Coordinates of C-alpha atoms in Angstrom, one line a residue:
Chain A
M1 CA 5.4 15.6 -64.5
Q2 CA 3.4 17.4 -67.2
K3 CA 1.4 14.2 -67.8
N4 CA 0.2 14.1 -64.2
N5 CA -0.4 17.8 -63.6
P6 CA -4.1 18.5 -63.1
F7 CA -3.5 22.1 -64.0
K8 CA -1.6 21.3 -67.2
D9 CA -4.3 23.0 -69.3
A10 CA -4.3 26.1 -67.2
P11 CA -3.4 29.1 -69.5
A12 CA -0.3 31.2 -68.9
A13 CA -0.8 34.4 -66.9
G14 CA -2.6 37.0 -68.9
S15 CA -4.2 34.7 -71.4
N16 CA -7.9 34.0 -71.8
V17 CA -9.2 32.0 -68.8
K18 CA -12.9 31.9 -69.7
N19 CA -12.9 28.3 -70.9
N20 CA -10.9 26.8 -68.1
P21 CA -12.9 25.9 -65.0
L22 CA -9.9 25.4 -62.8
A23 CA -8.1 28.6 -63.6
V24 CA -8.8 31.6 -61.3
M25 CA -6.7 34.7 -61.8
P26 CA -5.8 36.6 -58.6
H27 CA -8.0 39.5 -59.5
E28 CA -11.0 37.3 -60.4
R29 CA -11.7 35.6 -57.1
A30 CA -14.7 33.2 -57.3
A31 CA -17.4 33.7 -54.7
G32 CA -20.9 32.4 -53.9
W33 CA -22.1 29.6 -56.0
K34 CA -19.2 29.9 -58.4
L35 CA -16.8 29.2 -55.6
F36 CA -19.0 26.4 -54.3
F37 CA -19.0 24.6 -57.7
K38 CA -15.3 25.2 -58.2
T39 CA -14.6 23.6 -54.8
V40 CA -16.8 20.6 -55.7
V41 CA -14.9 20.1 -59.0
A42 CA -11.5 20.6 -57.3
R43 CA -12.3 18.1 -54.6
A44 CA -13.9 15.6 -57.0
Y45 CA -10.9 15.8 -59.3
P46 CA -8.4 13.7 -57.3
R47 CA -11.1 11.2 -56.6
I48 CA -11.9 10.6 -60.3
V49 CA -8.6 11.2 -62.0
G50 CA -6.0 10.8 -59.2
Q51 CA -7.3 7.4 -58.1
Q52 CA -7.0 6.0 -61.6
R53 CA -3.2 6.8 -61.5
E54 CA -2.5 4.3 -58.8
K55 CA -2.8 1.1 -60.8
S56 CA -2.6 -1.3 -57.8
W57 CA -5.7 0.5 -56.4
I58 CA -7.7 -0.4 -59.5
F59 CA -6.6 -4.0 -59.4
F60 CA -7.3 -4.5 -55.7
D61 CA -10.6 -2.7 -55.8
I62 CA -12.0 -4.9 -58.5
F63 CA -10.2 -8.2 -58.3
L64 CA -10.3 -8.9 -54.6
P65 CA -14.0 -8.1 -54.0
M66 CA -14.6 -10.3 -57.0
L67 CA -12.9 -13.2 -55.3
A68 CA -14.9 -12.6 -52.1
V69 CA -18.1 -12.6 -54.1
S70 CA -17.0 -15.9 -55.7
A71 CA -16.5 -17.4 -52.3
Y72 CA -20.1 -16.6 -51.3
V73 CA -21.4 -17.9 -54.6
F74 CA -19.7 -21.2 -54.0
V75 CA -21.2 -21.4 -50.5
Y76 CA -24.7 -21.0 -52.1
R77 CA -23.8 -23.7 -54.6
A78 CA -22.4 -26.0 -51.9
I79 CA -25.7 -25.8 -50.0
G80 CA -27.8 -26.2 -53.1
A81 CA -29.3 -22.7 -53.3
P82 CA -31.5 -21.7 -56.3
E83 CA -29.5 -19.8 -59.0
E84 CA -31.0 -16.4 -58.4
Y85 CA -29.1 -16.3 -55.1
V86 CA -25.9 -16.2 -57.2
G87 CA -27.1 -13.0 -58.8
F88 CA -28.1 -11.6 -55.4
V89 CA -24.5 -12.1 -54.2
V90 CA -23.0 -10.5 -57.4
I91 CA -25.1 -7.4 -57.0
G92 CA -24.5 -7.3 -53.2
G93 CA -20.8 -7.7 -53.8
A94 CA -20.7 -4.8 -56.2
M95 CA -22.6 -2.7 -53.7
T96 CA -20.0 -3.4 -51.0
A97 CA -17.6 -1.2 -53.1
F98 CA -19.9 1.8 -52.4
W99 CA -20.2 1.0 -48.7
M100 CA -16.4 0.6 -48.4
N101 CA -16.0 3.9 -50.2
I102 CA -18.5 5.6 -47.8
M103 CA -16.7 4.3 -44.7
W104 CA -13.1 4.7 -45.8
S105 CA -13.1 7.5 -48.3
M106 CA -16.0 9.6 -46.9
S107 CA -16.5 9.0 -43.2
S108 CA -12.8 8.5 -42.3
Q109 CA -11.6 11.1 -44.8
L110 CA -11.8 14.2 -42.5
Y111 CA -10.0 12.2 -39.8
W112 CA -7.3 11.4 -42.3
E113 CA -7.1 15.0 -43.5
K114 CA -6.7 16.0 -39.9
E115 CA -3.9 13.5 -39.4
Q116 CA -2.1 14.9 -42.4
G117 CA -2.7 18.6 -41.6
N118 CA -5.0 19.4 -44.5
L119 CA -8.2 19.8 -42.4
A120 CA -7.1 23.1 -40.9
L121 CA -6.4 24.4 -44.5
Y122 CA -9.9 23.4 -45.6
I123 CA -11.4 25.3 -42.7
M124 CA -9.2 28.3 -43.2
A125 CA -9.9 28.5 -47.0
P126 CA -12.9 30.7 -48.0
N127 CA -14.8 27.8 -49.5
S128 CA -17.7 25.9 -48.0
M129 CA -17.0 22.6 -46.2
M130 CA -20.3 21.3 -47.7
A131 CA -18.7 21.8 -51.1
V132 CA -15.6 19.9 -50.1
L133 CA -17.8 17.0 -48.8
L134 CA -20.0 17.1 -51.9
G135 CA -16.9 17.0 -54.1
M136 CA -15.6 14.0 -52.2
A137 CA -19.0 12.3 -52.6
I138 CA -19.4 12.9 -56.3
G139 CA -15.8 12.0 -57.1
G140 CA -16.0 8.9 -54.9
M141 CA -19.3 7.9 -56.3
L142 CA -18.2 8.1 -60.0
A143 CA -14.9 6.3 -59.3
T144 CA -16.6 3.5 -57.3
F145 CA -19.3 3.2 -59.9
L146 CA -16.7 2.1 -62.4
R147 CA -15.4 -0.5 -60.0
A148 CA -18.9 -1.8 -59.1
L149 CA -19.7 -2.0 -62.8
A150 CA -16.6 -4.1 -63.4
I151 CA -17.5 -6.4 -60.5
I152 CA -21.0 -6.9 -61.9
L153 CA -19.8 -7.5 -65.5
I154 CA -17.1 -10.0 -64.4
G155 CA -19.4 -11.7 -61.9
S156 CA -22.2 -12.0 -64.4
L157 CA -19.9 -13.5 -67.0
L158 CA -18.2 -15.9 -64.6
F159 CA -21.4 -17.2 -63.0
H160 CA -23.8 -16.9 -65.9
V161 CA -26.2 -14.6 -64.0
Q162 CA -29.5 -14.0 -65.9
Y163 CA -31.1 -10.6 -65.6
T164 CA -34.7 -9.7 -66.4
I165 CA -35.1 -5.9 -66.2
I166 CA -38.7 -5.3 -65.0
S167 CA -38.5 -1.5 -65.3
F168 CA -35.4 0.3 -66.6
W169 CA -36.5 3.8 -65.5
Q170 CA -37.4 2.6 -62.0
L171 CA -34.1 0.9 -61.7
I172 CA -32.3 4.1 -62.6
A173 CA -34.4 6.1 -60.2
V174 CA -33.8 3.6 -57.4
F175 CA -30.0 3.5 -58.0
F176 CA -29.7 7.3 -58.0
A177 CA -31.9 7.7 -55.0
A178 CA -30.0 5.1 -53.1
M179 CA -26.6 6.7 -54.0
T180 CA -27.7 10.2 -53.1
A181 CA -29.1 9.0 -49.8
L182 CA -26.0 6.8 -49.2
Y183 CA -23.5 9.6 -49.9
G184 CA -25.6 12.1 -47.9
M185 CA -25.3 9.6 -45.1
G186 CA -21.6 9.5 -45.7
M187 CA -21.4 13.3 -45.6
M188 CA -23.2 13.2 -42.2
S189 CA -20.9 10.6 -40.8
A190 CA -17.9 12.4 -42.1
S191 CA -18.8 15.3 -39.8
L192 CA -19.2 12.9 -36.9
F193 CA -15.8 11.4 -37.6
L194 CA -14.4 15.0 -37.4
L195 CA -14.4 14.6 -33.7
L196 CA -12.8 11.2 -33.7
S197 CA -9.1 10.4 -33.5
R198 CA -7.5 7.0 -33.5
E199 CA -10.9 5.3 -32.9
A200 CA -12.0 6.4 -36.4
D201 CA -10.3 3.5 -38.1
H202 CA -11.8 1.0 -35.7
F203 CA -15.3 2.5 -36.0
A204 CA -15.0 2.3 -39.8
Q205 CA -13.9 -1.4 -39.4
L206 CA -16.8 -2.1 -37.1
A207 CA -19.3 -0.8 -39.7
Q208 CA -18.4 -3.4 -42.2
E209 CA -19.6 -7.0 -41.4
P210 CA -22.5 -5.8 -39.2
V211 CA -23.8 -3.6 -42.1
Y212 CA -23.3 -6.4 -44.6
L213 CA -25.3 -8.6 -42.3
V214 CA -28.2 -6.2 -41.5
S215 CA -28.4 -4.7 -45.0
G216 CA -28.7 -8.1 -46.7
F217 CA -25.7 -7.7 -49.0
Y218 CA -25.6 -11.5 -49.6
F219 CA -29.2 -12.6 -49.0
P220 CA -32.7 -11.1 -49.3
I221 CA -33.4 -8.7 -46.4
K222 CA -36.8 -10.3 -46.3
S223 CA -35.1 -13.2 -44.5
F224 CA -35.1 -11.1 -41.3
N225 CA -38.0 -10.3 -39.1
F226 CA -40.0 -7.3 -40.4
W227 CA -38.9 -4.9 -37.7
V228 CA -35.2 -5.9 -38.0
A229 CA -35.5 -5.2 -41.8
A230 CA -37.4 -2.0 -41.1
I231 CA -34.7 -0.7 -38.7
A232 CA -31.9 -1.7 -41.1
S233 CA -33.6 0.4 -43.8
I234 CA -32.1 3.5 -42.3
I235 CA -29.0 2.4 -44.2
P236 CA -30.0 3.4 -47.8
L237 CA -28.3 0.4 -49.4
T238 CA -30.7 -1.9 -47.6
L239 CA -33.7 -0.7 -49.5
G240 CA -31.7 0.2 -52.6
L241 CA -30.3 -3.3 -52.9
D242 CA -33.7 -4.9 -52.2
A243 CA -35.5 -2.7 -54.8
M244 CA -32.7 -3.3 -57.5
R245 CA -32.9 -7.0 -57.0
Q246 CA -36.7 -6.9 -57.4
L247 CA -36.2 -4.9 -60.7
I248 CA -33.5 -7.0 -62.3
F249 CA -34.3 -10.6 -61.4
A250 CA -37.3 -12.6 -62.5
T251 CA -38.0 -14.0 -59.1
G252 CA -36.8 -10.9 -57.2
A253 CA -40.2 -9.5 -56.4
S254 CA -41.2 -12.7 -54.6
L255 CA -38.1 -12.2 -52.3
G256 CA -38.6 -8.5 -51.9
F257 CA -39.1 -6.8 -48.6
L258 CA -41.5 -4.0 -49.6
N259 CA -43.1 -2.8 -52.9
V260 CA -40.5 -1.0 -55.1
T261 CA -42.6 2.2 -55.2
V262 CA -42.7 2.3 -51.4
E263 CA -39.0 1.6 -51.2
L264 CA -38.3 4.4 -53.7
T265 CA -40.4 6.8 -51.7
I266 CA -38.5 6.0 -48.5
L267 CA -35.2 6.4 -50.3
L268 CA -36.2 9.8 -51.6
I269 CA -37.2 10.8 -48.0
L270 CA -33.8 9.5 -46.8
C271 CA -32.1 11.6 -49.5
V272 CA -33.6 14.8 -48.2
A273 CA -33.1 13.8 -44.5
F274 CA -29.5 12.9 -44.9
L275 CA -28.5 15.9 -47.1
F276 CA -30.1 18.4 -44.7
G277 CA -28.8 16.4 -41.8
A278 CA -25.3 16.5 -43.2
R279 CA -25.5 20.3 -43.6
A280 CA -26.8 20.9 -40.1
L281 CA -24.4 18.4 -38.4
L282 CA -21.4 19.6 -40.3
G283 CA -22.0 23.2 -39.1
Y284 CA -22.5 22.0 -35.5
M285 CA -19.5 19.6 -35.5
E286 CA -17.2 22.2 -37.1
R287 CA -18.1 24.8 -34.5
L288 CA -17.7 22.1 -31.7
A289 CA -14.3 21.0 -33.1
I290 CA -13.1 24.6 -33.3
R291 CA -14.3 25.3 -29.8
E292 CA -12.7 22.2 -28.4
G293 CA -9.5 22.6 -30.4
R294 CA -9.9 19.3 -32.2
L295 CA -9.2 20.4 -35.7
T296 CA -5.4 20.1 -35.4
E297 CA -5.2 17.6 -32.6
S298 CA -3.5 14.3 -33.3
R299 CA -4.0 11.7 -30.5
R300 CA -1.8 9.0 -31.8
Chain B
M1 CA 21.7 -11.0 -38.1
N2 CA 22.1 -10.6 -34.4
N3 CA 19.8 -12.9 -32.3
S4 CA 19.5 -10.5 -29.3
E5 CA 18.5 -7.7 -31.8
T6 CA 15.9 -9.9 -33.4
L7 CA 14.5 -10.9 -30.0
R8 CA 14.5 -7.3 -28.7
S9 CA 12.8 -6.1 -31.9
F10 CA 10.1 -8.7 -31.7
R11 CA 9.5 -8.2 -28.0
T12 CA 9.3 -4.4 -28.2
A13 CA 7.1 -4.6 -31.3
T14 CA 4.7 -7.0 -29.5
W15 CA 4.3 -4.5 -26.7
L16 CA 3.9 -1.6 -29.1
G17 CA 1.4 -3.6 -31.2
W18 CA -0.7 -4.4 -28.2
Q19 CA -0.8 -0.7 -27.1
I20 CA -1.8 0.4 -30.6
E21 CA -4.5 -2.2 -30.8
S22 CA -6.0 -1.9 -27.4
N23 CA -5.6 1.6 -25.9
W24 CA -7.6 3.6 -28.4
T25 CA -10.7 3.1 -26.2
D26 CA -11.8 1.8 -22.8
P27 CA -11.7 -2.0 -22.2
F28 CA -15.5 -2.4 -22.4
L29 CA -15.8 -0.8 -25.8
F30 CA -12.7 -2.8 -27.0
A31 CA -14.4 -6.0 -25.9
V32 CA -17.6 -5.1 -27.6
Y33 CA -15.6 -4.3 -30.8
S34 CA -13.8 -7.6 -30.6
I35 CA -17.0 -9.5 -30.3
I36 CA -19.4 -7.8 -32.7
K37 CA -17.2 -7.9 -35.8
P38 CA -16.5 -11.7 -35.9
L39 CA -20.0 -12.6 -34.8
A40 CA -21.5 -10.5 -37.6
G41 CA -19.2 -12.2 -40.1
A42 CA -20.3 -15.6 -38.9
A43 CA -23.9 -14.5 -38.8
I44 CA -23.8 -13.7 -42.6
L45 CA -23.0 -17.3 -43.3
V46 CA -25.5 -18.6 -40.8
V47 CA -28.3 -16.6 -42.3
M48 CA -27.3 -17.6 -45.9
Y49 CA -27.3 -21.2 -44.8
S50 CA -30.6 -21.1 -42.8
V51 CA -32.4 -19.2 -45.6
I52 CA -31.6 -22.0 -48.1
T53 CA -31.9 -25.0 -45.7
K54 CA -34.9 -23.6 -43.8
G55 CA -33.0 -23.7 -40.5
N56 CA -31.8 -27.3 -40.7
F57 CA -28.5 -27.2 -38.8
D58 CA -28.0 -30.9 -38.6
T59 CA -26.2 -31.4 -41.9
P60 CA -22.4 -32.0 -41.9
I61 CA -21.8 -28.9 -44.1
F62 CA -22.9 -26.6 -41.3
P63 CA -20.2 -27.4 -38.8
Y64 CA -17.8 -27.6 -41.7
L65 CA -18.4 -24.0 -42.7
Y66 CA -18.9 -22.7 -39.2
F67 CA -15.5 -24.1 -37.9
G68 CA -13.8 -23.1 -41.1
N69 CA -15.1 -19.6 -40.8
A70 CA -14.2 -19.4 -37.1
F71 CA -10.6 -20.5 -37.5
Y72 CA -10.2 -18.4 -40.6
I73 CA -10.4 -15.4 -38.3
Y74 CA -6.7 -16.1 -37.6
V75 CA -5.9 -15.8 -41.2
G76 CA -7.1 -12.2 -41.5
A77 CA -5.9 -11.3 -38.0
I78 CA -2.3 -12.5 -38.3
M79 CA -1.7 -11.6 -42.0
T80 CA -3.2 -8.2 -41.5
G81 CA -1.4 -7.6 -38.2
V82 CA 1.9 -8.2 -39.8
S83 CA 1.3 -6.4 -43.1
W84 CA -0.7 -3.4 -41.7
A85 CA 2.3 -2.4 -39.6
V86 CA 3.9 -1.1 -42.8
I87 CA 1.1 1.2 -43.7
D88 CA 0.5 2.2 -40.1
D89 CA 4.1 3.2 -39.6
R90 CA 4.7 4.6 -43.1
E91 CA 1.5 6.7 -43.6
H92 CA -0.2 7.1 -40.3
Y93 CA 2.6 7.5 -37.7
K94 CA 5.2 8.3 -40.3
T95 CA 7.8 6.4 -38.3
L96 CA 8.8 3.7 -40.8
K97 CA 11.9 5.8 -41.9
Y98 CA 12.9 6.0 -38.2
M99 CA 12.4 2.2 -37.8
Y100 CA 14.7 1.7 -40.8
I101 CA 17.5 3.8 -39.2
A102 CA 17.1 2.3 -35.8
P103 CA 19.1 -0.8 -34.7
I104 CA 16.2 -3.2 -35.2
H105 CA 15.5 -6.2 -37.3
I106 CA 12.6 -5.2 -39.6
P107 CA 11.0 -8.6 -40.3
A108 CA 11.1 -9.4 -36.5
Y109 CA 9.6 -6.0 -35.8
W110 CA 6.7 -6.7 -38.2
L111 CA 6.1 -10.2 -36.8
G112 CA 6.0 -8.6 -33.3
R113 CA 3.4 -6.2 -34.4
G114 CA 1.2 -9.1 -35.6
V115 CA 1.2 -10.7 -32.1
A116 CA -1.5 -8.3 -30.8
R117 CA -3.8 -9.3 -33.7
F118 CA -3.2 -12.9 -32.9
L119 CA -4.3 -12.3 -29.3
T120 CA -7.5 -10.4 -30.3
G121 CA -8.1 -12.9 -33.0
S122 CA -7.9 -15.8 -30.5
F123 CA -10.6 -14.0 -28.4
S124 CA -12.8 -13.7 -31.5
V125 CA -12.3 -17.4 -32.4
I126 CA -13.3 -18.5 -28.9
I127 CA -16.4 -16.2 -28.9
T128 CA -17.5 -17.3 -32.3
I129 CA -17.2 -21.0 -31.5
A130 CA -18.9 -20.6 -28.1
F131 CA -21.8 -18.7 -29.8
G132 CA -22.2 -21.5 -32.3
V133 CA -22.1 -24.3 -29.7
I134 CA -24.5 -22.5 -27.3
F135 CA -27.1 -21.0 -29.8
L136 CA -26.7 -23.0 -33.1
H137 CA -26.0 -26.5 -31.7
V138 CA -22.6 -26.7 -33.5
P139 CA -21.5 -30.2 -32.4
L140 CA -18.5 -29.8 -30.1
D141 CA -17.6 -32.0 -27.1
L142 CA -14.5 -30.8 -25.3
A143 CA -13.9 -34.3 -24.0
T144 CA -13.5 -35.7 -27.5
V145 CA -11.3 -32.9 -28.9
N146 CA -7.9 -34.2 -30.0
W147 CA -6.0 -31.7 -28.0
P148 CA -2.4 -32.7 -29.0
L149 CA -3.4 -32.4 -32.7
F150 CA -5.2 -29.1 -32.0
I151 CA -2.2 -27.5 -30.3
L152 CA 0.3 -28.8 -33.0
S153 CA -2.0 -27.6 -35.8
L154 CA -2.4 -24.2 -34.1
I155 CA 1.4 -23.7 -33.7
L156 CA 2.0 -24.8 -37.3
G157 CA -0.8 -22.6 -38.6
V158 CA 0.4 -19.5 -36.8
A159 CA 3.9 -20.0 -38.1
M160 CA 2.6 -20.4 -41.6
L161 CA 0.4 -17.3 -41.4
C162 CA 3.3 -15.3 -40.1
M163 CA 5.3 -16.2 -43.2
M164 CA 2.3 -15.2 -45.4
G165 CA 2.0 -12.0 -43.4
L166 CA 5.7 -11.2 -44.1
I167 CA 5.2 -11.8 -47.8
L168 CA 2.3 -9.3 -47.7
A169 CA 4.2 -6.8 -45.7
S170 CA 7.1 -6.9 -48.2
I171 CA 4.6 -6.3 -51.1
T172 CA 3.0 -3.5 -49.1
L173 CA 6.3 -1.7 -49.0
L174 CA 5.9 -1.2 -52.8
V175 CA 2.1 -0.4 -53.0
A176 CA 0.0 2.5 -52.0
H177 CA -2.3 2.8 -49.0
H178 CA -5.7 1.2 -49.8
F179 CA -9.0 2.0 -48.1
F180 CA -9.1 -1.6 -46.9
L181 CA -6.3 -3.5 -45.3
I182 CA -4.4 -5.4 -47.8
G183 CA -4.0 -8.4 -45.5
E184 CA -7.7 -8.6 -44.9
A185 CA -8.4 -8.3 -48.6
V186 CA -6.0 -11.1 -49.5
A187 CA -7.4 -13.2 -46.6
G188 CA -10.9 -12.5 -48.0
A189 CA -9.8 -13.6 -51.4
L190 CA -8.1 -16.8 -50.0
Y191 CA -11.5 -17.7 -48.6
L192 CA -12.3 -18.9 -52.1
F193 CA -9.4 -21.2 -52.6
S194 CA -8.8 -22.8 -49.2
G195 CA -12.0 -24.6 -48.7
A196 CA -12.7 -22.6 -45.6
I197 CA -16.5 -22.4 -46.0
F198 CA -17.2 -25.0 -48.6
P199 CA -15.5 -28.2 -49.7
L200 CA -12.9 -27.7 -52.5
D201 CA -15.0 -30.1 -54.7
V202 CA -17.5 -27.3 -55.2
L203 CA -14.9 -25.3 -57.1
P204 CA -14.5 -25.8 -60.8
A205 CA -11.9 -28.6 -61.5
W206 CA -9.4 -26.2 -63.1
I207 CA -9.3 -24.0 -60.0
R208 CA -9.0 -26.7 -57.4
P209 CA -5.2 -27.1 -57.7
V210 CA -4.8 -23.5 -56.3
G211 CA -6.5 -24.8 -53.1
F212 CA -4.1 -27.7 -53.0
V213 CA -1.0 -25.5 -53.0
M214 CA -2.3 -23.2 -50.3
P215 CA -1.2 -24.3 -46.8
I216 CA -4.4 -22.8 -45.3
T217 CA -6.4 -25.7 -46.9
Y218 CA -4.4 -28.3 -44.9
W219 CA -4.3 -26.3 -41.8
L220 CA -8.1 -25.8 -41.7
E221 CA -8.6 -29.5 -42.3
L222 CA -6.3 -30.3 -39.4
M223 CA -8.2 -27.8 -37.1
R224 CA -11.5 -29.3 -38.1
R225 CA -10.3 -32.9 -37.6
S226 CA -8.9 -32.0 -34.1
M227 CA -12.3 -30.5 -33.1
V228 CA -14.9 -32.8 -34.7
S229 CA -13.3 -35.6 -36.7
S230 CA -16.7 -36.8 -38.1
V231 CA -17.1 -33.5 -40.0
S232 CA -14.2 -34.0 -42.3
Q233 CA -15.1 -37.6 -42.9
A234 CA -18.3 -36.4 -44.6
F235 CA -16.3 -34.7 -47.4
P236 CA -13.9 -36.6 -49.7
T237 CA -11.5 -33.8 -50.7
L238 CA -8.7 -34.6 -48.2
Q239 CA -10.1 -37.8 -46.8
R240 CA -7.2 -39.9 -48.2
F241 CA -4.6 -38.0 -46.1
S242 CA -3.9 -39.1 -42.5
D243 CA -3.4 -36.4 -39.8
L244 CA 0.4 -37.0 -40.0
Q245 CA 0.5 -36.6 -43.7
L246 CA -1.5 -33.4 -43.5
A247 CA 0.8 -32.0 -40.8
G248 CA 3.8 -33.0 -43.0
I249 CA 2.4 -31.2 -46.0
L250 CA 1.7 -28.1 -43.8
V251 CA 5.3 -28.1 -42.5
G252 CA 6.6 -28.4 -46.0
L253 CA 4.5 -25.6 -47.4
T254 CA 5.4 -23.4 -44.4
V255 CA 9.1 -23.9 -45.2
V256 CA 8.4 -23.0 -48.8
F257 CA 6.5 -19.8 -47.8
A258 CA 9.3 -18.9 -45.3
V259 CA 11.9 -19.1 -48.1
I260 CA 9.7 -17.0 -50.4
A261 CA 9.2 -14.5 -47.6
Y262 CA 12.9 -14.2 -47.0
F263 CA 13.8 -13.5 -50.6
L264 CA 10.8 -11.4 -51.3
F265 CA 11.5 -9.2 -48.3
R266 CA 15.1 -8.7 -49.5
W267 CA 13.9 -7.7 -53.1
C268 CA 11.0 -5.5 -51.9
D269 CA 13.2 -3.8 -49.4
F270 CA 15.8 -3.1 -52.1
R271 CA 13.1 -1.7 -54.5
A272 CA 11.5 0.5 -51.8
R273 CA 14.9 2.0 -50.9
E274 CA 15.8 2.5 -54.6
E275 CA 12.5 4.2 -55.4
G276 CA 12.3 6.3 -52.2
L277 CA 9.1 4.5 -51.0
I278 CA 10.0 4.1 -47.4
D279 CA 8.5 7.5 -46.3
R280 CA 5.8 8.1 -49.0
V281 CA 2.2 9.0 -48.1
T282 CA -0.6 8.0 -50.5
N283 CA -4.0 9.4 -49.9
Y284 CA -6.5 10.9 -52.3

């Protein structure tokens, strides 16, 4: 038990608690920003540490997407595609991990919390719901990053993918902008899912293949008509993937949809829009859910 | 095992599965949901193919991958339908423990839960093939379809997929809830080995034997041959086998998987009871 206890380092009552971020003595209640950050850390903790404890999760999260990626690689080889498309599939396959995380562990999460009776506790507690969502996002992003990295490493080694980094700093900037916008979008959709019941699972299912299609997870988004690609760009992974492919493959730029700088600028705009949108929508949806008595309902 | 109990468990689970699958929304939205998902899956392959071949849909590989992908919908649907019932009952409805103490036959109950997915899967297969024939000129002439072979292959395939679903359901008893469906994930993985969307010859030689022991490989070949016989003749992988030989291999492998499913269920069921996993909830 001690090994798995997240509070195992918490000091005994009466000892010094200054150095322990999780320990809050009854007479030292956190408030304001301190409470906000403690909530973020507390919600991120089970995502980062708790998820690693379930070994079958790690196996399925890495190994199975890898097999799916391999299938698409062999399709390209069967139809005689140039080798850079293999790299496109590996990167796209790794990014599916983030999208899955958004749909199942962000958007659907509040629905699951509702089903399990935790949502009412979240609302009752004095912490901010934005902090809960931010904690889920940061924790999910870090945990998924490790899985995505494993998929890229294994895929690159198996299929001998050649990378040519055009600009390392631009690549870092694009990745973080895409992730921030994506998880901001996840926070927004989580508040929308707050109102859903059984249909939540089906909507999350529905948002898989169609998004893989329009966002160009397995082929360059440039293959689509300009306006289709432009509309699909509302999903941050569309431009994020396109820009990353342009920055890590020698021929990536020739298959890119827009200039990387333009794509980065749009991603930054999406970051701001989704984060503010999440805050506004969460407040509205929370009030609506409370007014309509949906926080504890369970239409099974 | 009591036959009437098995039949009753199967029948009631079929009704329950259909209600769960379909009554979460109105029929229109349900129909849209059932159409968009498979079409998007097929469209990914179509776009990948057309980007490389510049839209030349007249090669034999295109109907090969299109039919393979369309019929593969059954793999995900049936295996998921059967195995997802464990997670759904254990962690969502929290009724698995009640199922265990009720006078029902658990494997028959799981198989019944998979029937609804078979029905919605059939709808998706028909829509996907119709879309391909109408908009992408996938070669299909209903007058030349080998209907007896098609029906025989379909029945054998469904039986084989049910056994694979039972194997997954048994394993699911011991593993945690994942944010994807374990049946779908495994089905996605089997895409690689069964020659669903590319001939097995494309795989490295050391990995091909995996495809040859998977019954799905032979089932998809039979389905393709029954629909458009010329497609399979273009690829040498299974050319040396007659239809009857393929059907025989499929029957043999289905029996093997049924035996594995039987013993695996008994073992997993025992472990789940021993470790108190029947009513656990896993969600981070």
